[in-house]
Short mmCIF file of C-alpha atoms in Angstrom, two decimals:
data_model
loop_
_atom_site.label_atom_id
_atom_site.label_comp_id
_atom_site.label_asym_id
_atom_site.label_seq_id
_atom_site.Cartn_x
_atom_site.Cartn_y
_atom_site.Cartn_z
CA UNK A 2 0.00 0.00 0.00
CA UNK A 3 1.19 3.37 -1.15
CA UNK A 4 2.27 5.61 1.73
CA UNK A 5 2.08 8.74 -0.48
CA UNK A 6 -0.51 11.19 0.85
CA UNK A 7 -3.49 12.10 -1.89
CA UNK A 8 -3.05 15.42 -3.78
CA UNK A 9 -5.01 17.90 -2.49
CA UNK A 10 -6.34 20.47 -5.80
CA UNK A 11 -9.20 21.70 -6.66
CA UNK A 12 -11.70 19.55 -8.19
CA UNK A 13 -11.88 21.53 -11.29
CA UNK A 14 -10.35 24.58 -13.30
CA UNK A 15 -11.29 27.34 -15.11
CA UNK A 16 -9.34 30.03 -17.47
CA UNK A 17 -10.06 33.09 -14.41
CA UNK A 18 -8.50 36.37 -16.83
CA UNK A 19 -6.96 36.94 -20.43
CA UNK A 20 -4.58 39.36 -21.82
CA UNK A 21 -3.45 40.40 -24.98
CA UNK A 22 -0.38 42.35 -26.33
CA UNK A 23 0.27 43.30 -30.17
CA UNK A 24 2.96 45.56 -30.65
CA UNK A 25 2.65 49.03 -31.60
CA UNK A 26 3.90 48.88 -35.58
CA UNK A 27 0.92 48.21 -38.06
CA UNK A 28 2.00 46.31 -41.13
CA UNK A 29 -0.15 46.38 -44.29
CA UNK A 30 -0.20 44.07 -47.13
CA UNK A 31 1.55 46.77 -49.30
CA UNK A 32 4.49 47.00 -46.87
CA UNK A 33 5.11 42.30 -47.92
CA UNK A 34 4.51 43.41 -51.79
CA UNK A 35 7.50 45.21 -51.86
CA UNK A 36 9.27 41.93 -52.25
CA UNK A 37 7.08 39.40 -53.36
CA UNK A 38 5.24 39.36 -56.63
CA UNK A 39 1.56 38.88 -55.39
CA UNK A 40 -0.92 41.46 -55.36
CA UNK A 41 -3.62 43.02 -51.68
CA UNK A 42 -6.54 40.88 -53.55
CA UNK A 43 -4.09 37.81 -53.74
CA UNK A 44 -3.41 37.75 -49.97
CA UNK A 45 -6.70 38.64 -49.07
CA UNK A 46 -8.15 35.73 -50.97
CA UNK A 47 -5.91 33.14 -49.94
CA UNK A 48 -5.54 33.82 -46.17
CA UNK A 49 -7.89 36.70 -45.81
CA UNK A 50 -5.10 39.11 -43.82
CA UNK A 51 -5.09 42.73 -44.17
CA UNK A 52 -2.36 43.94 -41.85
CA UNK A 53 -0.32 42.34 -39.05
CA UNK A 54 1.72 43.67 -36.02
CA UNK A 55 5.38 43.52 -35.81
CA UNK A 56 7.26 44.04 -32.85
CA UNK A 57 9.99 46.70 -32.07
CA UNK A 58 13.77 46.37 -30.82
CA UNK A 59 11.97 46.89 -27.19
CA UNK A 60 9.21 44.81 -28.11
CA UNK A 61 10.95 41.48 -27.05
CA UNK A 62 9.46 38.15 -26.21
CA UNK A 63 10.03 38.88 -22.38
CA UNK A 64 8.51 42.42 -22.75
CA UNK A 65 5.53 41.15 -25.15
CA UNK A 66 4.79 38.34 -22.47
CA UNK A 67 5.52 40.39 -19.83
CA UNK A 68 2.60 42.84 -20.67
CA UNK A 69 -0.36 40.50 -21.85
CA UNK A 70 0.33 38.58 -18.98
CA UNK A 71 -0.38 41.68 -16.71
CA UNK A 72 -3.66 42.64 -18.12
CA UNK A 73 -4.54 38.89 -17.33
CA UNK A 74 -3.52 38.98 -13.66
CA UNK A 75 -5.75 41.68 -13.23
CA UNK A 76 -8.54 40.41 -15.20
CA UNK A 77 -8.49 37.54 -13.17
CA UNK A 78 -8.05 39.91 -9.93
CA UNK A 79 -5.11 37.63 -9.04
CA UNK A 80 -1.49 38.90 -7.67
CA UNK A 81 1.50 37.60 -9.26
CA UNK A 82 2.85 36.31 -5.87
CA UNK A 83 -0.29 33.66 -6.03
CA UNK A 84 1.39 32.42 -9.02
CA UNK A 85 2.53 29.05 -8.52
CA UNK A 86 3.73 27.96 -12.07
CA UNK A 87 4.36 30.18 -15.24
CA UNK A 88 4.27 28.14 -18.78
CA UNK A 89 5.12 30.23 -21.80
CA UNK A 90 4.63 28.15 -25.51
CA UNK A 91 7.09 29.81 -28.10
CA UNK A 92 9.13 29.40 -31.00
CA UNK A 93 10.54 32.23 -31.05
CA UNK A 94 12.71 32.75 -28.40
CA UNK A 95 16.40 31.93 -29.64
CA UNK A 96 18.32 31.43 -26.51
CA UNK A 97 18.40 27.77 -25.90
CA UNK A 98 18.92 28.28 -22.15
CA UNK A 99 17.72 29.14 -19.57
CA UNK A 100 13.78 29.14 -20.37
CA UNK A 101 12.46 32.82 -21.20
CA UNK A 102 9.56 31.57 -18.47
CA UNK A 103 12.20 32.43 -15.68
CA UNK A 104 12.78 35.79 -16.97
CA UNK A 105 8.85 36.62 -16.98
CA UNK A 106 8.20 35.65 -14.02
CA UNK A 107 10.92 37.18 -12.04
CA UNK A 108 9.73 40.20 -14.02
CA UNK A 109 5.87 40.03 -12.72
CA UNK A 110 7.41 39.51 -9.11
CA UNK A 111 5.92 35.92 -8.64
CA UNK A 112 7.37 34.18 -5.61
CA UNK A 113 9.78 31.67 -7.05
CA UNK A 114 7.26 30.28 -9.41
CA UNK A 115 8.01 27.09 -10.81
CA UNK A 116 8.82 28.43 -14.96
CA UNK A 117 9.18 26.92 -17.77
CA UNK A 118 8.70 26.84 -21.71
CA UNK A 119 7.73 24.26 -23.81
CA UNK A 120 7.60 23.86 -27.87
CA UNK A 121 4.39 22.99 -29.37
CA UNK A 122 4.17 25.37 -32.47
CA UNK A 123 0.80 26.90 -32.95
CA UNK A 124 -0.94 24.04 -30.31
CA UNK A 125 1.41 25.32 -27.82
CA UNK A 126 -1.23 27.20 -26.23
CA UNK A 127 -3.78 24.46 -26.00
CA UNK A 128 -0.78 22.12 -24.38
CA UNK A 129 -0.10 25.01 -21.77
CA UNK A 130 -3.77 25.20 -21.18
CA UNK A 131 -3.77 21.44 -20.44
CA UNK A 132 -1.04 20.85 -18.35
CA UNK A 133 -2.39 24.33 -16.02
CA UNK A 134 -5.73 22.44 -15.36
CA UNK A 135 -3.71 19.41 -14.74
CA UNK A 136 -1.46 21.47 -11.93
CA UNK A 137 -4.32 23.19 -10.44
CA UNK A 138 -6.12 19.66 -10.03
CA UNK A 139 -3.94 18.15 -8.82
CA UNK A 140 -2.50 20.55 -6.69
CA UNK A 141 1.32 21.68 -7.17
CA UNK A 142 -0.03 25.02 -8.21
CA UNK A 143 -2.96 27.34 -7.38
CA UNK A 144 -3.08 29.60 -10.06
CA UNK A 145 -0.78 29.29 -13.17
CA UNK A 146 -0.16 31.59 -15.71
CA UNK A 147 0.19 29.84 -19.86
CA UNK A 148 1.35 32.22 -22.20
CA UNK A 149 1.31 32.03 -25.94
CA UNK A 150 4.19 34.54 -27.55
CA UNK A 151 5.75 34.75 -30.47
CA UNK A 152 7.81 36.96 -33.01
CA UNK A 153 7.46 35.25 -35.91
CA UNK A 154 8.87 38.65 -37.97
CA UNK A 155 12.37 37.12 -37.04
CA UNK A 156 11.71 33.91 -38.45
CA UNK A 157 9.94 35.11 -41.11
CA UNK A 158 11.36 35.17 -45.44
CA UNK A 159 10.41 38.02 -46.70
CA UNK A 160 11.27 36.58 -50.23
CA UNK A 161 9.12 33.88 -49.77
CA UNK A 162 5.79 33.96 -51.83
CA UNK A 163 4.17 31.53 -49.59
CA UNK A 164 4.88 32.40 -46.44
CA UNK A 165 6.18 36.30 -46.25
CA UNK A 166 2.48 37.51 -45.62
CA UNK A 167 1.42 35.31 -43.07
CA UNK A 168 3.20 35.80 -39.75
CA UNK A 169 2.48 38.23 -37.05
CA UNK A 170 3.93 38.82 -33.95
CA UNK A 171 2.01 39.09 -30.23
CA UNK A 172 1.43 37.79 -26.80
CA UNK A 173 -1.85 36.01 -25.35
CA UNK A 174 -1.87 34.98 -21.81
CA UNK A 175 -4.20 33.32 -19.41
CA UNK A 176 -4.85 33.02 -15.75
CA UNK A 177 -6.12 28.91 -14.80
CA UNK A 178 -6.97 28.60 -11.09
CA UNK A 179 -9.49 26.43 -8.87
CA UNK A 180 -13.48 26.05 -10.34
CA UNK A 181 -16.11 24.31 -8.24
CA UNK A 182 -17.32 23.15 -11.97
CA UNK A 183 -15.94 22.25 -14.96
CA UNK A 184 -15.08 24.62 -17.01
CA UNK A 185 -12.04 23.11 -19.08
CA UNK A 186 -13.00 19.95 -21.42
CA UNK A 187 -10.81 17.06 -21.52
CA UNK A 188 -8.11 17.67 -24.36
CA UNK A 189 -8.01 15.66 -27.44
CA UNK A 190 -4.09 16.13 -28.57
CA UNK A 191 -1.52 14.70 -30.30
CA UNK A 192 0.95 14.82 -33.30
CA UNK A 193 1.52 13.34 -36.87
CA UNK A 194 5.70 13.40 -37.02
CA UNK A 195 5.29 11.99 -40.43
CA UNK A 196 4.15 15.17 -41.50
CA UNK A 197 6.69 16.99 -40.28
CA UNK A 198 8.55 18.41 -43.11
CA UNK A 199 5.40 19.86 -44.11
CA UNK A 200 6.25 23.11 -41.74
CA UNK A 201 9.79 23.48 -40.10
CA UNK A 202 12.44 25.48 -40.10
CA UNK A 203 14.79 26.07 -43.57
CA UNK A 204 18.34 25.62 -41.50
CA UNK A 205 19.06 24.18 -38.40
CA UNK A 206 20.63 26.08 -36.34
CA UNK A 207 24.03 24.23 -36.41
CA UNK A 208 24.89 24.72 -39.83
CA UNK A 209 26.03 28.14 -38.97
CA UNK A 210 28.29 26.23 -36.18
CA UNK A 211 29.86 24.45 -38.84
CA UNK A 212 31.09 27.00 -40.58
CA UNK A 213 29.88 25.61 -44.51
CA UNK A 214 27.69 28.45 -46.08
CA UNK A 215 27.93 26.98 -49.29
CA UNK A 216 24.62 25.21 -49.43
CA UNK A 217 22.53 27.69 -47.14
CA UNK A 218 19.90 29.85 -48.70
CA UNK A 219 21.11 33.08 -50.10
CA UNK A 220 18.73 36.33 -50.47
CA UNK A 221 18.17 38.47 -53.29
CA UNK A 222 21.76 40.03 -52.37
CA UNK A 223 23.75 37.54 -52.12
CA UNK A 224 23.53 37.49 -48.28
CA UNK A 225 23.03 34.16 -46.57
CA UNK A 226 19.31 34.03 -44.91
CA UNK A 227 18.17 33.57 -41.63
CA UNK A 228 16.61 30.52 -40.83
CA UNK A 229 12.47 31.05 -41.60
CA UNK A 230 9.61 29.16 -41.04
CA UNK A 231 8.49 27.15 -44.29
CA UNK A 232 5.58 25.47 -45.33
CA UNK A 233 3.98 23.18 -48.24
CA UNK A 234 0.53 25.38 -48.09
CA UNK A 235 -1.67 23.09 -50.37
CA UNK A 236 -0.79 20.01 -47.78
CA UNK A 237 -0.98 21.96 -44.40
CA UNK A 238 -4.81 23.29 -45.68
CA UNK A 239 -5.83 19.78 -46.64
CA UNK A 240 -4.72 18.52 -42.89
CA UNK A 241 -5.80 21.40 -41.25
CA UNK A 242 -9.42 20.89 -43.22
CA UNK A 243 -10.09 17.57 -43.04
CA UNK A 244 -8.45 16.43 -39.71
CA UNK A 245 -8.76 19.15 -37.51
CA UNK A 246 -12.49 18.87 -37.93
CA UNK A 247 -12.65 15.84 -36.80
CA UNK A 248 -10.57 16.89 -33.86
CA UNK A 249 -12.94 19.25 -33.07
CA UNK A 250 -15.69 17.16 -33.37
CA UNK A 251 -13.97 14.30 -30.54
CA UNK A 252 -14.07 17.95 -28.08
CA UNK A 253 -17.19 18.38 -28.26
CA UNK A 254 -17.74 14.63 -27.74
CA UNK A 255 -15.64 14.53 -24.68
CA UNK A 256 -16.94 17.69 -23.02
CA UNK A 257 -20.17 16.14 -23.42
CA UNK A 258 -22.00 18.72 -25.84
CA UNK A 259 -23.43 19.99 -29.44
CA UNK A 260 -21.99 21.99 -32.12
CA UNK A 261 -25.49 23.60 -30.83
CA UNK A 262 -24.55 23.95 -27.37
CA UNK A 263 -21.30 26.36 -28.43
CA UNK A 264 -21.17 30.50 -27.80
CA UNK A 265 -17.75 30.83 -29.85
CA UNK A 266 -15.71 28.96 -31.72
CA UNK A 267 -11.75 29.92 -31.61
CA UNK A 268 -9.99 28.37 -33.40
CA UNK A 269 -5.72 29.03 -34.17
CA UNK A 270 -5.61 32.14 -36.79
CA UNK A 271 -4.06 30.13 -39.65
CA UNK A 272 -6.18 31.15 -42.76
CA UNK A 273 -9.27 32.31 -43.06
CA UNK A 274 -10.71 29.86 -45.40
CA UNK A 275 -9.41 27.24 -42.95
CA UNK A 276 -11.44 28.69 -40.40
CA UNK A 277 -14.92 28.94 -42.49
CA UNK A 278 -14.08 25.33 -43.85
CA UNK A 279 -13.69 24.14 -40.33
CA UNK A 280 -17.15 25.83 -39.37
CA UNK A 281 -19.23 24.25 -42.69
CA UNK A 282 -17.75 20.72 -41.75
CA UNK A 283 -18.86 21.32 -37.83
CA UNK A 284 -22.29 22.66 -39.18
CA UNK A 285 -21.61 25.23 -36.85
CA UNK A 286 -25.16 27.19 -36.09
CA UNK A 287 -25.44 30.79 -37.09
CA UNK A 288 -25.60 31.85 -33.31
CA UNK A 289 -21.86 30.54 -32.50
CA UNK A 290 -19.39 33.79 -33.26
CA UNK A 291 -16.10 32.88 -34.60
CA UNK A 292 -12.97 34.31 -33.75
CA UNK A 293 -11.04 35.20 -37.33
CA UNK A 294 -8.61 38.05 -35.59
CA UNK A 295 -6.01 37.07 -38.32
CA UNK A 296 -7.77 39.55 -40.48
CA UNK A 297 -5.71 42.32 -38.65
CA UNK A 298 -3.07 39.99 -36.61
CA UNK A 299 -2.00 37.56 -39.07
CA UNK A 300 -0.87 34.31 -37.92
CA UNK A 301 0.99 34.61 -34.20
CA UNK A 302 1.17 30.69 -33.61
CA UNK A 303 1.25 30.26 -30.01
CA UNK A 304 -0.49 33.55 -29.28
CA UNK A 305 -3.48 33.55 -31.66
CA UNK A 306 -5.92 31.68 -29.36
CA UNK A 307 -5.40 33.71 -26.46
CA UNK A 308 -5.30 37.07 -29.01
CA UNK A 309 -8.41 35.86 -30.30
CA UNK A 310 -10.31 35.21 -27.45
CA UNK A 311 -9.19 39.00 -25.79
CA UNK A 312 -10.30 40.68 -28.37
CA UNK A 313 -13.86 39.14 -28.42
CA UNK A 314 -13.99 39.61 -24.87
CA UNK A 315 -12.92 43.13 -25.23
CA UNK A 316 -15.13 43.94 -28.36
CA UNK A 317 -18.15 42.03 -26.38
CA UNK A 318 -18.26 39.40 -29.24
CA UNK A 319 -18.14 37.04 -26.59
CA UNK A 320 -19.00 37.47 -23.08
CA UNK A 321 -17.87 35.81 -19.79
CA UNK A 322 -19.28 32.64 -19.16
CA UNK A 323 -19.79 31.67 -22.87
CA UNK A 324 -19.44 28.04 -23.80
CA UNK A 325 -15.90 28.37 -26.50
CA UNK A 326 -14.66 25.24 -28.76
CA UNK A 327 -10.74 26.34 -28.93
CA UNK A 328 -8.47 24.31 -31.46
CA UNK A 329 -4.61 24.89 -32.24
CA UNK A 330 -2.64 22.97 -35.10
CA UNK A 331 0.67 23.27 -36.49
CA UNK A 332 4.28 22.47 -36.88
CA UNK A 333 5.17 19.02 -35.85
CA UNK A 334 2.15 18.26 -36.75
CA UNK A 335 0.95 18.68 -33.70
CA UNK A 336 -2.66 19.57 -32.33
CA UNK A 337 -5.00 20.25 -29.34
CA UNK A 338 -8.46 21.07 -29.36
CA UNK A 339 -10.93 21.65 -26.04
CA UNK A 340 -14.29 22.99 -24.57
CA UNK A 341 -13.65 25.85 -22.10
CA UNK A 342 -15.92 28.46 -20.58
CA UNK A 343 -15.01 32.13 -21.37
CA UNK A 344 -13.35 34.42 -18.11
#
């Protein structure tokens, strides 16, 4: 017989507060048509963005994280010393060690909160959402702070028809504490690695180590590039489509409801016509609103849910207490898809 004491959590958790940061610099289509031959109509079409934020020297991962994960603390009228755990989902943060999750949350003044990051692509934030509820259960953490942040400007080809439009920088963050309901679904997640080459990185990062440029890609000028974030487009939309759907479909299942029973639907700000495909194969009633922020944010990866669902709190789209089907895909392929109830 075990002598190890039983945990003693809360017996559910709910998303308490949500922030947002996008930095201050506005970037319209005409600004990515400078070096790609496409055309405003073109990227409209195809991904439906108009303009995306891109962050300033000051505007850092720390500082972006930093910020949005303020606003949340006082949504959820919680002080950063109650902070027992902060978990920040990025790719973008290019110092292997230590974790940028130390630096934040030194900087919010938590008392030596257990920090950490992890790398999830654009799920990231639905695997930081998970593993909250699962500290706040089970109790190594009474409130815990997930943050989705990214600068995808810096890991972004400009020369690249395909991708230069899409990527937007920005910080989402969330407060999870203790519920007396349920008001996070079980997750449905996982990952197909044999689709990984279908988004990664062009060059890893020790080719530069060893010292042979002669087979790294070379810009315009002559100038060896810094390693961007590629894609195969046609194969991503066909996954995202047809899979992801499905995905969504097994959370609903498991939190036990409808496509009926949904307020919002938010799911990762990849393309537009992703997002309306996803709600015509859901049969998604005209009632539910649907969060397509990458009109004016573009794709942040980790931060788009979060982004999303502050701005329909803040635009009263949505309202606290609505019933919200979240779902992020990406890189890896990985994915994560849940019922939650609004802050």
């Amino acid at each position: 017989m075990s002598k190890i004491k039983p945990s003693k959590g809360a017996p559910y958790a709910r998303i308490l507060g949500v922030g947002g940061y996008r930095p201050t610099r506005v970037v319209p289509n005409e600004v990515i048509l400078e070096k790609i031959d496409s055309s405003d109509e073109w990227i409209r079409s195809r991904s439906g963005i108009e303009t995306r934020h891109w962050a300033g020297p000051e505007e850092t991962v720390a500082a972006m994280s930093v910020e949005a994960s303020g606003k949340a603390l006082a949504d959820a009228g919680v002080d950063a010393s109650q902070i027992g755990a902060v978990v920040v989902s990025t790719v973008s943060h290019f110092s292997q060690t230590p974790a940028i999750a130390t630096e934040i949350a030194d900087r919010l003044g938590t008392d030596k909160a257990a920090a950490f990051d992890i790398s999830a692509g654009c799920a990231g934030f639905g695997y930081g959402l998970t593993l909250a509820k699962g500290m706040v259960v089970e109790g190594s953490a009474e409130y815990v702070l997930v943050i989705g942040v990214e600068r995808l400007s810096d890991l972004t080809d400009l020369e690249d028809r395909a991708t230069a439009f899409l990527f937007g920088d920005g910080a989402g963050a969330v407060v999870v504490g203790p519920s007396k309901e349920p008001a996070i679904g079980p997750t449905v997640w996982g990952s197909e690695g044999d689709k990984a080459e279908t988004i990664k990185q062009t060059v890893p990062w020790d080719r530069f180590r060893i010292g042979d440029v002669s087979e790294l890609p070379l810009d315009s000028e002559g100038n060896v590039k810094f390693p961007a974030i590629t894609q195969e487009g046609q194969a991503v939309f066909r996954w995202a489509v047809f899979e992801m759907a499905k995905v969504a479909q097994q959370a609903l299942d498991a939190a036990g409801i409808s496509p009926d029973d949904l307020d919002v639907f938010i799911p990762h700000q990849a393309n537009v016509r992703i997002i309306d495909s996803m709600v015509k194969t859901l049969k998604l009633p005209d009632h539910v609103t649907v969060a397509r922020d990458i009109r004016t944010t573009g794709n942040t990866s980790a931060a788009s849910i979060p982004l999303a669902m502050e701005r329909l709190l803040a635009t009263g789209d949505a309202k606290s207490g609505d019933t919200a089907l979240v779902i992020g895909f990406g890189a890896g392929l990985v994915y994560a898809a849940t019922v939650v109830t609004l802050p």
